[in-house]
Short mmCIF file of C-alpha atoms and ligand atoms in Angstrom, two decimals:
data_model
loop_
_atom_site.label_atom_id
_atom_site.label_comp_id
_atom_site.label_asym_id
_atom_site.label_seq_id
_atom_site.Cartn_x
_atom_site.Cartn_y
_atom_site.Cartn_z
CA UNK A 1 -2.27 16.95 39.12
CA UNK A 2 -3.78 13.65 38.21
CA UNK A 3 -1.64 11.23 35.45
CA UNK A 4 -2.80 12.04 32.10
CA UNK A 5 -3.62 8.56 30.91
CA UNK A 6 -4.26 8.19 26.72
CA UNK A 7 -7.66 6.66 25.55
CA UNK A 8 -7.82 3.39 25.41
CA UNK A 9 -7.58 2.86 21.75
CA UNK A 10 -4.34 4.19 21.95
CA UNK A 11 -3.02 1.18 24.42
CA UNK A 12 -4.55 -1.15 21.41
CA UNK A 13 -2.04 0.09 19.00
CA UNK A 14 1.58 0.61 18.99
CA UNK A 15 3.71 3.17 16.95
CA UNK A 16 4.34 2.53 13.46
CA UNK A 17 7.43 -0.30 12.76
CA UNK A 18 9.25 2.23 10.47
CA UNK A 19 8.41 4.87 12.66
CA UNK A 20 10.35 3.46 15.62
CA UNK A 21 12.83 1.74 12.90
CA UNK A 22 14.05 5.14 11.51
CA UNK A 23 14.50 6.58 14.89
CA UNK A 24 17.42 3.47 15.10
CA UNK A 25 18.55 4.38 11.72
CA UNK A 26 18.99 8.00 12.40
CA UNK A 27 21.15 7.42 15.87
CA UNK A 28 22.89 5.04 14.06
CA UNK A 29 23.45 7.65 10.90
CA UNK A 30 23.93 10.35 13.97
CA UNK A 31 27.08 8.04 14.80
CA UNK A 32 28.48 8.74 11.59
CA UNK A 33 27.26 5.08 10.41
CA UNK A 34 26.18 5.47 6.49
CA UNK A 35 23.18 3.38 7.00
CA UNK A 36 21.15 2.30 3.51
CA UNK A 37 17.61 2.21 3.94
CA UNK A 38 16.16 -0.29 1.48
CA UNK A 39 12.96 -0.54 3.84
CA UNK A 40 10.62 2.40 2.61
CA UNK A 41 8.71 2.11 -0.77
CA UNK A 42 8.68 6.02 -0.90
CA UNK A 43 8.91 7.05 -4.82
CA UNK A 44 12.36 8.74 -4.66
CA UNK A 45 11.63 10.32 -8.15
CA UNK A 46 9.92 13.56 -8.77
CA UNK A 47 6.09 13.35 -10.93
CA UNK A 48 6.05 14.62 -14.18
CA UNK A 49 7.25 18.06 -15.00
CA UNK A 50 3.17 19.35 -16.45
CA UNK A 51 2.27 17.73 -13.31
CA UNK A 52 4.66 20.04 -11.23
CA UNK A 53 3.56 23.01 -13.72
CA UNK A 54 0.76 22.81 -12.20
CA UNK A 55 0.81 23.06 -8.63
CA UNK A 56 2.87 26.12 -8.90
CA UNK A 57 0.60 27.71 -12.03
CA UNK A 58 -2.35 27.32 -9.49
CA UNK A 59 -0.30 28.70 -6.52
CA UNK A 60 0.34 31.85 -8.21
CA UNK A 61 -3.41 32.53 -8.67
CA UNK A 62 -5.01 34.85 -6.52
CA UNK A 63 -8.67 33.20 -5.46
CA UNK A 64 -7.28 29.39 -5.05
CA UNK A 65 -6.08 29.60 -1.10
CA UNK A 66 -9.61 29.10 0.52
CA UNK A 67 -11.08 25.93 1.83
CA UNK A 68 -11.82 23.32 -1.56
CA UNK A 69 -14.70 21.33 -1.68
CA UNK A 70 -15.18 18.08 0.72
CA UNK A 71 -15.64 15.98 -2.89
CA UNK A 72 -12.84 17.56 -4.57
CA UNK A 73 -13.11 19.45 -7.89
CA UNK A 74 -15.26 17.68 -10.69
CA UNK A 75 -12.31 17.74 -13.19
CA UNK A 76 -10.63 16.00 -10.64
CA UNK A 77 -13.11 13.25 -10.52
CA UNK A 78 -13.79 12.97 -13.98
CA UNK A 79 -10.40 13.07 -14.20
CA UNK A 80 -9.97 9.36 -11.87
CA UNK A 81 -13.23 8.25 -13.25
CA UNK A 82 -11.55 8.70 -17.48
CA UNK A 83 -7.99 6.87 -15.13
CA UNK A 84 -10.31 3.91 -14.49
CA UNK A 85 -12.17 3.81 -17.50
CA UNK A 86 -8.79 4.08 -19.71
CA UNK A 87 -6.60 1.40 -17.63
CA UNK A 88 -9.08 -0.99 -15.81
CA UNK A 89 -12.27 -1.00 -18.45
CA UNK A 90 -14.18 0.07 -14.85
CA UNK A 91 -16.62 2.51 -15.42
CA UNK A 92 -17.54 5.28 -12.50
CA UNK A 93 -19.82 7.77 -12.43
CA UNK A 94 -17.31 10.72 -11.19
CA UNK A 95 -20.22 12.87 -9.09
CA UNK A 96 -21.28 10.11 -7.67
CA UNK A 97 -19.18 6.91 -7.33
CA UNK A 98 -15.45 8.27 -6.31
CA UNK A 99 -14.33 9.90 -3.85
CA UNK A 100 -10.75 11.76 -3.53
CA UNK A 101 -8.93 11.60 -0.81
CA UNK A 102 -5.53 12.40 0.93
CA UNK A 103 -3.90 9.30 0.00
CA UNK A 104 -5.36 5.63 0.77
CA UNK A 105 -3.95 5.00 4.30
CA UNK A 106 -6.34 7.77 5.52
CA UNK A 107 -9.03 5.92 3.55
CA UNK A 108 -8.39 2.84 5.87
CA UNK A 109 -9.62 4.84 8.49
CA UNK A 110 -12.35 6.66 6.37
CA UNK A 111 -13.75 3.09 5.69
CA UNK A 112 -13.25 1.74 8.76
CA UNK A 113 -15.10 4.85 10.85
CA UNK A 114 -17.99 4.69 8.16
CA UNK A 115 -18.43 0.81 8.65
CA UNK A 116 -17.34 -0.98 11.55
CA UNK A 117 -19.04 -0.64 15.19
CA UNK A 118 -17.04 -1.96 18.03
CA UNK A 119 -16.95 -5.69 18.44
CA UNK A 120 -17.69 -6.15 14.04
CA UNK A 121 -15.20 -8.42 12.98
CA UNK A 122 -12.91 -7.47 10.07
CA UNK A 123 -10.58 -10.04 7.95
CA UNK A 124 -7.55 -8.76 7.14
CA UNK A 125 -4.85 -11.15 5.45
CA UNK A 126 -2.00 -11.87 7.07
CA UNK A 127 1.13 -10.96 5.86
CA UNK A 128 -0.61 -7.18 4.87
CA UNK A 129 0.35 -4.02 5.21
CA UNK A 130 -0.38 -3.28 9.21
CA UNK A 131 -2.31 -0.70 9.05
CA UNK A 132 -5.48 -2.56 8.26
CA UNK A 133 -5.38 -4.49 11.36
CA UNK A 134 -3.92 -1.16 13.39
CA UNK A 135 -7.04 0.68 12.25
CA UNK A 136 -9.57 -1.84 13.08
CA UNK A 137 -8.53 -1.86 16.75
CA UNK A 138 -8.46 1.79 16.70
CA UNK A 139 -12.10 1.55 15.54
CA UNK A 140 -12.74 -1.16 18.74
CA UNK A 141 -13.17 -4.09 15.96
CA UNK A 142 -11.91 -7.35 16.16
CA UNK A 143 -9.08 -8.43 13.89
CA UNK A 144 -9.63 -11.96 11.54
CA UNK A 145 -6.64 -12.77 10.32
CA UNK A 146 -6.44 -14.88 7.13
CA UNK A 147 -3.64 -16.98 5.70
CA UNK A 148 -1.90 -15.93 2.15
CA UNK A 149 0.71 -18.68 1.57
CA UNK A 150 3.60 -18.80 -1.10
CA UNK A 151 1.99 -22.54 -2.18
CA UNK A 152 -1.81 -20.83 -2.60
CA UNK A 153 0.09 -18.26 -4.74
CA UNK A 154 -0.94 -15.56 -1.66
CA UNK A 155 -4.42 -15.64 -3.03
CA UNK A 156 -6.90 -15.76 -0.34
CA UNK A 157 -8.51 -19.72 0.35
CA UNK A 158 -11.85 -18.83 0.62
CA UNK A 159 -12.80 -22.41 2.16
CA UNK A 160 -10.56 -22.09 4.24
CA UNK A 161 -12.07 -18.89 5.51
CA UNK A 162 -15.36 -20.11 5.73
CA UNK A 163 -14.18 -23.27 7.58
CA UNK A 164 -12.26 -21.70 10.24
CA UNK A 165 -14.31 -18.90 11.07
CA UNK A 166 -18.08 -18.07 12.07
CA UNK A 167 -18.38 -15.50 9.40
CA UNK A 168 -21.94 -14.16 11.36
CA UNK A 169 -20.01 -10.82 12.75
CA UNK A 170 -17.82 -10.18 9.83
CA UNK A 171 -18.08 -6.58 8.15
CA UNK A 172 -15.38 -5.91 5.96
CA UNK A 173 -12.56 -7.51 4.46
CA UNK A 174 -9.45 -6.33 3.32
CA UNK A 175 -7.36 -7.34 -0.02
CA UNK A 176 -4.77 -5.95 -1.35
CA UNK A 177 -4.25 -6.46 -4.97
CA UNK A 178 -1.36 -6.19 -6.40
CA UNK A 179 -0.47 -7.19 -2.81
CA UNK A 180 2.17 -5.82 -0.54
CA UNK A 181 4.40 -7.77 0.44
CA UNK A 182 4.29 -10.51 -1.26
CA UNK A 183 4.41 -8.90 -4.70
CA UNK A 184 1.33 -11.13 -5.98
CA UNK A 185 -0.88 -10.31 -8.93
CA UNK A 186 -4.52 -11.09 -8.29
CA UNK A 187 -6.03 -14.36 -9.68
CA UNK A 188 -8.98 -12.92 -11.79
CA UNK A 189 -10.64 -16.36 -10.86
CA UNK A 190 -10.34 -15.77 -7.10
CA UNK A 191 -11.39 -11.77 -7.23
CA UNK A 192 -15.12 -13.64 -8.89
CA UNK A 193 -15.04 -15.84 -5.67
CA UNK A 194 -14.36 -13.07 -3.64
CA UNK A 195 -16.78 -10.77 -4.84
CA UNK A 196 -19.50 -14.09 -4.21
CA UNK A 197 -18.51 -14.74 -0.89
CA UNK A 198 -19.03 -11.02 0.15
CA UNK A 199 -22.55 -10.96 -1.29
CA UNK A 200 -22.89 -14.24 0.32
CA UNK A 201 -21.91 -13.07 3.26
CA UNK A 202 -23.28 -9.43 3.28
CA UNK A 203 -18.92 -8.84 3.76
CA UNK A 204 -17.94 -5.59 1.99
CA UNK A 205 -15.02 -6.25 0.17
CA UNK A 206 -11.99 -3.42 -0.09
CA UNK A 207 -9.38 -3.94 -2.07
CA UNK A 208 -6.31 -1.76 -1.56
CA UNK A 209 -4.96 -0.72 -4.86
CA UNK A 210 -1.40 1.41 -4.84
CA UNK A 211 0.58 -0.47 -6.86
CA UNK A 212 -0.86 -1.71 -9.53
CA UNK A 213 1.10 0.71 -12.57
CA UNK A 214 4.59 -0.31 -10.82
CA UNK A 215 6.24 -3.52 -12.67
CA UNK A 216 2.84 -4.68 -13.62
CA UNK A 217 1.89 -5.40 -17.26
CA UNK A 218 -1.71 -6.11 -16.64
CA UNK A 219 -3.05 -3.25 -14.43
CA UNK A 220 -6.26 -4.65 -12.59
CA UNK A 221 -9.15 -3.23 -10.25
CA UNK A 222 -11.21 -5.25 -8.50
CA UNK A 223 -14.35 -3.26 -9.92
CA UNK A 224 -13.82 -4.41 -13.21
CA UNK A 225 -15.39 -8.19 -11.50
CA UNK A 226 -19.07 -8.24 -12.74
CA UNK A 227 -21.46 -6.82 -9.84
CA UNK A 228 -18.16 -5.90 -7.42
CA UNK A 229 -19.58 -2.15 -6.96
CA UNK A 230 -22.66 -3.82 -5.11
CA UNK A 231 -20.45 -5.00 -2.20
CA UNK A 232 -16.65 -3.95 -2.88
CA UNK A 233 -14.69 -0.71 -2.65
CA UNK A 234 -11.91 0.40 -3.65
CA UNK A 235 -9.01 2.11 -2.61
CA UNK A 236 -5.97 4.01 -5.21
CA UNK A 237 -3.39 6.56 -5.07
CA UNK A 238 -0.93 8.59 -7.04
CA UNK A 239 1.73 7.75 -4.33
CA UNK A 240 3.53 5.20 -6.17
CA UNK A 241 2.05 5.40 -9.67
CA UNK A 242 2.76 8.96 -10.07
CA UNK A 243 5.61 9.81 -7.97
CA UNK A 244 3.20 11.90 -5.50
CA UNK A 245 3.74 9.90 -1.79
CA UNK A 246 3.84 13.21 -0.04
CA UNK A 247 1.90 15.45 -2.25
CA UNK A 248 -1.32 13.03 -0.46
CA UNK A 249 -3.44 12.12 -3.28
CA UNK A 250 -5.59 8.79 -3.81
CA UNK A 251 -9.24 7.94 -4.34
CA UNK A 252 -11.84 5.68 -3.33
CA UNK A 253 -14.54 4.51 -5.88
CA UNK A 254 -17.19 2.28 -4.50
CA UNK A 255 -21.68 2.53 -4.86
CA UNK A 256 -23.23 5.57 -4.47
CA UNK A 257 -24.57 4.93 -1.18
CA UNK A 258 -21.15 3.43 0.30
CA UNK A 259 -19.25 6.65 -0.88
CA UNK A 260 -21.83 8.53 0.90
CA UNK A 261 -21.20 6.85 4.27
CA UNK A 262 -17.60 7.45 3.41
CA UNK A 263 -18.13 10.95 2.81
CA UNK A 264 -20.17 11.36 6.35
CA UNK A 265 -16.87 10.59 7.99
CA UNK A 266 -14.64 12.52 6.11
CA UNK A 267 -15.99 15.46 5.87
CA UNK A 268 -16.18 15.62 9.38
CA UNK A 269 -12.52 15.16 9.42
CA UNK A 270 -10.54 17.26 6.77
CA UNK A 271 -11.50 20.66 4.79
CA UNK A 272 -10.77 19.32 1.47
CA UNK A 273 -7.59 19.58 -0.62
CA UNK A 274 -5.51 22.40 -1.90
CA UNK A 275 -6.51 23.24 -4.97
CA UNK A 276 -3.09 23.02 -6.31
CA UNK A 277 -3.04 19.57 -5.05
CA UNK A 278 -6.16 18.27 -7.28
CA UNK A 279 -4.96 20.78 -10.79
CA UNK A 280 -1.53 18.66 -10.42
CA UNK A 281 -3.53 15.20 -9.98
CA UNK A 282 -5.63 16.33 -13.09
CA UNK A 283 -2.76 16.21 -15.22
CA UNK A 284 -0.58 13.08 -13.14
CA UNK A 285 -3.92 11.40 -14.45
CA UNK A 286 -4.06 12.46 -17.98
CA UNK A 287 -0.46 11.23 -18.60
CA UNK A 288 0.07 9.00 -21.45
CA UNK A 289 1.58 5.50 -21.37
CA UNK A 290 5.23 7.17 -21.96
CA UNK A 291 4.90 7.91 -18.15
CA UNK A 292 4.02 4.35 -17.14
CA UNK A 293 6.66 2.98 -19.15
CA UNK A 294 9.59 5.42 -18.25
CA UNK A 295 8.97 4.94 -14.39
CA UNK A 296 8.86 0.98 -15.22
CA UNK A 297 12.03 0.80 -16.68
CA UNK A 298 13.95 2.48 -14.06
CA UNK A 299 12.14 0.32 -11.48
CA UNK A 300 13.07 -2.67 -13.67
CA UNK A 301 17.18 -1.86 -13.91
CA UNK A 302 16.56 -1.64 -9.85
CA UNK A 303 14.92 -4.76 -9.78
CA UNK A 304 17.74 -6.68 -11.14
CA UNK A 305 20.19 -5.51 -8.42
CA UNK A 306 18.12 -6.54 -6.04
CA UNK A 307 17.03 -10.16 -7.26
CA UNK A 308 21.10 -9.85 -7.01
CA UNK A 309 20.93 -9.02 -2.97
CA UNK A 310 18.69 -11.68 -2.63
CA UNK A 311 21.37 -14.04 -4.71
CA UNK A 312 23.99 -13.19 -2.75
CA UNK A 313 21.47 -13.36 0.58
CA UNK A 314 20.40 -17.23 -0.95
CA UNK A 315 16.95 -16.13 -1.04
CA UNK A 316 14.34 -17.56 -2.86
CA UNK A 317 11.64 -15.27 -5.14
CA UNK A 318 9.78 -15.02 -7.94
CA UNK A 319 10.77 -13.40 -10.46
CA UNK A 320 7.73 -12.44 -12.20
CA UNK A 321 6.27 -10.72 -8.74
CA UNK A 322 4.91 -6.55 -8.86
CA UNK A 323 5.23 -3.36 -7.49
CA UNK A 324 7.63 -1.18 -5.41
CA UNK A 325 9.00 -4.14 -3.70
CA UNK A 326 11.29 -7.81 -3.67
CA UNK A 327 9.65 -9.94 -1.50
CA UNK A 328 11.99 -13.46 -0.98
CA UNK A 329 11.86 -16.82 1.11
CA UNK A 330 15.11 -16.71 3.79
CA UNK A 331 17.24 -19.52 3.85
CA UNK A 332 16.34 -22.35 6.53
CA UNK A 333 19.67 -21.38 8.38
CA UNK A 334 18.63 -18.75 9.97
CA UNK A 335 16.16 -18.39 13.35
CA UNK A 336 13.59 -15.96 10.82
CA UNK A 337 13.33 -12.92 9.25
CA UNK A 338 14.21 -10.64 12.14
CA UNK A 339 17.91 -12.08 12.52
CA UNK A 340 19.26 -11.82 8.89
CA UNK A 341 17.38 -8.03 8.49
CA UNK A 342 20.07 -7.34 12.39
CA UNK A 343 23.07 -8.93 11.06
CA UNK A 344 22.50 -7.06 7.62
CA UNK A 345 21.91 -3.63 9.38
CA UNK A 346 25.06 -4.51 12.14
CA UNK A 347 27.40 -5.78 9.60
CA UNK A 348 26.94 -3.65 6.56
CA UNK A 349 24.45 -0.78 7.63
CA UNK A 350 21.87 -1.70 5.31
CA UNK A 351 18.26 -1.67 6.00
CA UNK A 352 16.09 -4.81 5.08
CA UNK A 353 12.38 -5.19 5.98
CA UNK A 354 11.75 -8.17 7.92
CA UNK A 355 8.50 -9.69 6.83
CA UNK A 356 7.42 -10.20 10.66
CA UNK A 357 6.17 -6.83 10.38
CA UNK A 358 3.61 -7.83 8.17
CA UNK A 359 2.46 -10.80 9.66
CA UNK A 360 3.66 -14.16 11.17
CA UNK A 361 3.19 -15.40 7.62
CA UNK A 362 6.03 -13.29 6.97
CA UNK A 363 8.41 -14.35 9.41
CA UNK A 364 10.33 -16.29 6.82
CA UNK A 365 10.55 -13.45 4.44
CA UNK A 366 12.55 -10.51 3.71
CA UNK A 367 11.37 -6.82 1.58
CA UNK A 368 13.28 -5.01 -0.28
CA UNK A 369 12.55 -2.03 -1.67
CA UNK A 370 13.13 -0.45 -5.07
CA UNK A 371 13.14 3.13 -4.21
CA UNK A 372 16.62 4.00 -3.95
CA UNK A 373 19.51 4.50 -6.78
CA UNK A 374 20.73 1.67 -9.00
CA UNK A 375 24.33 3.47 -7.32
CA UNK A 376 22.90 2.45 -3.85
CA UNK A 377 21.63 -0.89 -4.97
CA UNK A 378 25.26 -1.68 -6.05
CA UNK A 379 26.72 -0.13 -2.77
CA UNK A 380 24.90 -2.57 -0.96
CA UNK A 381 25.37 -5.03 -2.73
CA UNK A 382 29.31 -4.16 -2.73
CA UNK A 383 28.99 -4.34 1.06
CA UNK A 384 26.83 -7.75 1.40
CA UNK A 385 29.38 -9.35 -0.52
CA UNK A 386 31.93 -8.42 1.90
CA UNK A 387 29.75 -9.80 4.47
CA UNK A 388 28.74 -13.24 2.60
CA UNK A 389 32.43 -13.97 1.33
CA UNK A 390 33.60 -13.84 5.06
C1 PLP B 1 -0.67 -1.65 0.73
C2 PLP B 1 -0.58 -0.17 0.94
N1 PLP B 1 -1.70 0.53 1.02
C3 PLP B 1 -1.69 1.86 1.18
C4 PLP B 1 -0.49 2.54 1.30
C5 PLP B 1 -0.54 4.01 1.54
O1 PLP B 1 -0.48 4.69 0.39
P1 PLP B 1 -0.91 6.23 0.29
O2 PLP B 1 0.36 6.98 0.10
O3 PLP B 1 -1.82 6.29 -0.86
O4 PLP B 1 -1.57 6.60 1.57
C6 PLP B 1 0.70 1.86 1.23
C7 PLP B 1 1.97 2.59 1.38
O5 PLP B 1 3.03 2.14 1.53
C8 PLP B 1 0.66 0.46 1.03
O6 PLP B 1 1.78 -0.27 0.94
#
């Protein structure tokens, strides 16, 4: 028998970091090593009980099992198109102008199969969150990195961009608002530019939006910039907001005729979601600010213990920064990013993310995430002290 060889694509990409990284965590854990795992931003709280109510009310029901719709259910889509109108002042027409999906990392590749061709160049900031530029090569597109720096605020420089690049080939752009890892909030002023050098460019614009109900007092969309839905779509997802990461349940909203191209692809590639699935979104959607506010505080008693690990690590941050993360500046002593994250996991079997992953912006950062226990938070930081004092 001949080797088996994998398509090319597949050389182009490599497994997941986290992927490989909790393979090392669970050998080390199979050891009998009680490794922490601050490195995930998986919601380790459960969605709301109605929510919960009803996914198992629908499962009970005789004539919900069968294949759903590709589009999803209309209450489902009114239900993210009242979401958008309620907390971003964006307004959607819900049979037309959204599309739900199974969470937004498959919409990556939705977006990316509806838009790019091989050799279309895509811009994707660097540090992001990988799969943008993993997808893109999957897709046989060229990857444009651009710069977010801590002194630009991690806002895109748009001259910059223009300078440095021949733009001619240039198809898409990614942004992710409030941005992973860095924690940023999006400059209204810049999202205007951005939308004007897309038009001006005939780039489409995605913004990636997961995180913006997680530590974030002014919940933005990048819609809500005059004229966006003529060039810009966007993704969402109940992952983080609602507590739903593996229940698979996000959205994209762009122009009629972009969701269309969207829907081309993926309804060539999945049969639609359980119905069970889209009833609970219904009513993870319909929750009232009580919800939002709840889920902040606990994130916000979290956040202080780690703005603590990063103390006792002497790492700079700002304070003010959103969502499910810490993002902070390593001290100068150290090589980067990669050698305090080891020496953590050696010496006290806890789990940083080394920004490297995200970029070589990010080799002088560290992420830490706030999905685990305020009594894990002060575990590690019990055992990081034990490491720093010595
Ligand atoms: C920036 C960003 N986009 C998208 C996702 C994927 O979210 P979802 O669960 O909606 O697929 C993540 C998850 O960590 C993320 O950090």
């Amino acid at each position: 028998m001949k080797m088996i060889r994998p398509a090319d694509r597949v050389n182009n990409v490599q497994e997941y970091y986290f992927s490989v990284k909790l393979k090392q965590i669970d050998k080390m854990r199979s050891e009998g090593k009680d490794v922490i795992n601050l490195g995930i931003g998986s919601p380790d709280r459960k969605p709301a009980p109605d929510v919960i109510e009803a996914l198992t009310q629908t499962a009970q029901l005789d004539n919900v099992h069968g294949y759903q719709s590709y589009i999803g259910i209309p209450a489902l889509r009114k239900a993210f198109a009242n979401w958008y109108g309620k907390n971003y002042g964006v307004e959607l027409d819900p049979a037309s102008e959204i599309l739900p999906l199974m969470g937004s990392k498959e919409g990556i590749m939705h977006i990316s199969m509806a838009f790019l061709n091989p050799g279309d160049e895509v811009l994707i900031p660097d540090p992001g969150y990988p799969t943008y530029q993993a997808v893109a090569r999957l897709v046989g597109a060229e990857v444009r990195f651009y710069d977010l720096r801590e002194e630009n605020s991690w806002q895109p420089d748009l001259a910059a961009i223009e300078r440095d690049n021949d733009l001619s080939r240039v198809k898409l752009m990614w942004l992710n608002y409030p941005n992973m890892p860095t924690g940023a909030q999006a400059d209204p002023e810049v999202m205007k530019k951005i939308i004007a050098f897309g038009k001006k460019h005939s780039i489409i614009i995605c913004n990636d939006n997961p995180y913006s109900f997680v530590l974030n007092p002014k919940p933005s969309s990048l819609l809500a910039v005059e004229g966006a839905k003529d060039i810009a779509i966007e993704l969402n997802s109940l992952s983080k907001s609602h507590n739903m990461a593996g229940w698979r349940i996000g959205m994209v909203a762009s122009n009629k005729e972009f969701i269309d191209y969207i829907l081309r692809v993926k309804s060539n590639m999945d049969s639609g979601m359980f119905r069970g699935l889209q009833d609970a979104a219904v009513k993870a959607l319909e929750c009232d600010d009580d919800w939002y506010r709840q889920l902040n505080e606990i994130y916000a008693e979290r956040r202080k213990l780690v703005f603590e690990i990063m103390d006792l690590l002497k790492c700079e941050y700002d304070p003010g920064q959103v969502g499910l993360f810490v993002w902070g500046r390593i001290p100068a002593s150290y090589t980067d990013a990669g050698e305090l994250s080891d020496l953590i996991l050696d010496k006290a079997n806890v789990f940083l993310t080394p920004g490297f992953i995200f970029g070589t912006n990010g080799s002088r950062y560290i992420r830490i995430s706030l999905c685990c226990t305020v009594e894990v938070l002060k575990e590690a930081i019990r055992r990081i002290n034990l490491i720093v004092k010595n």
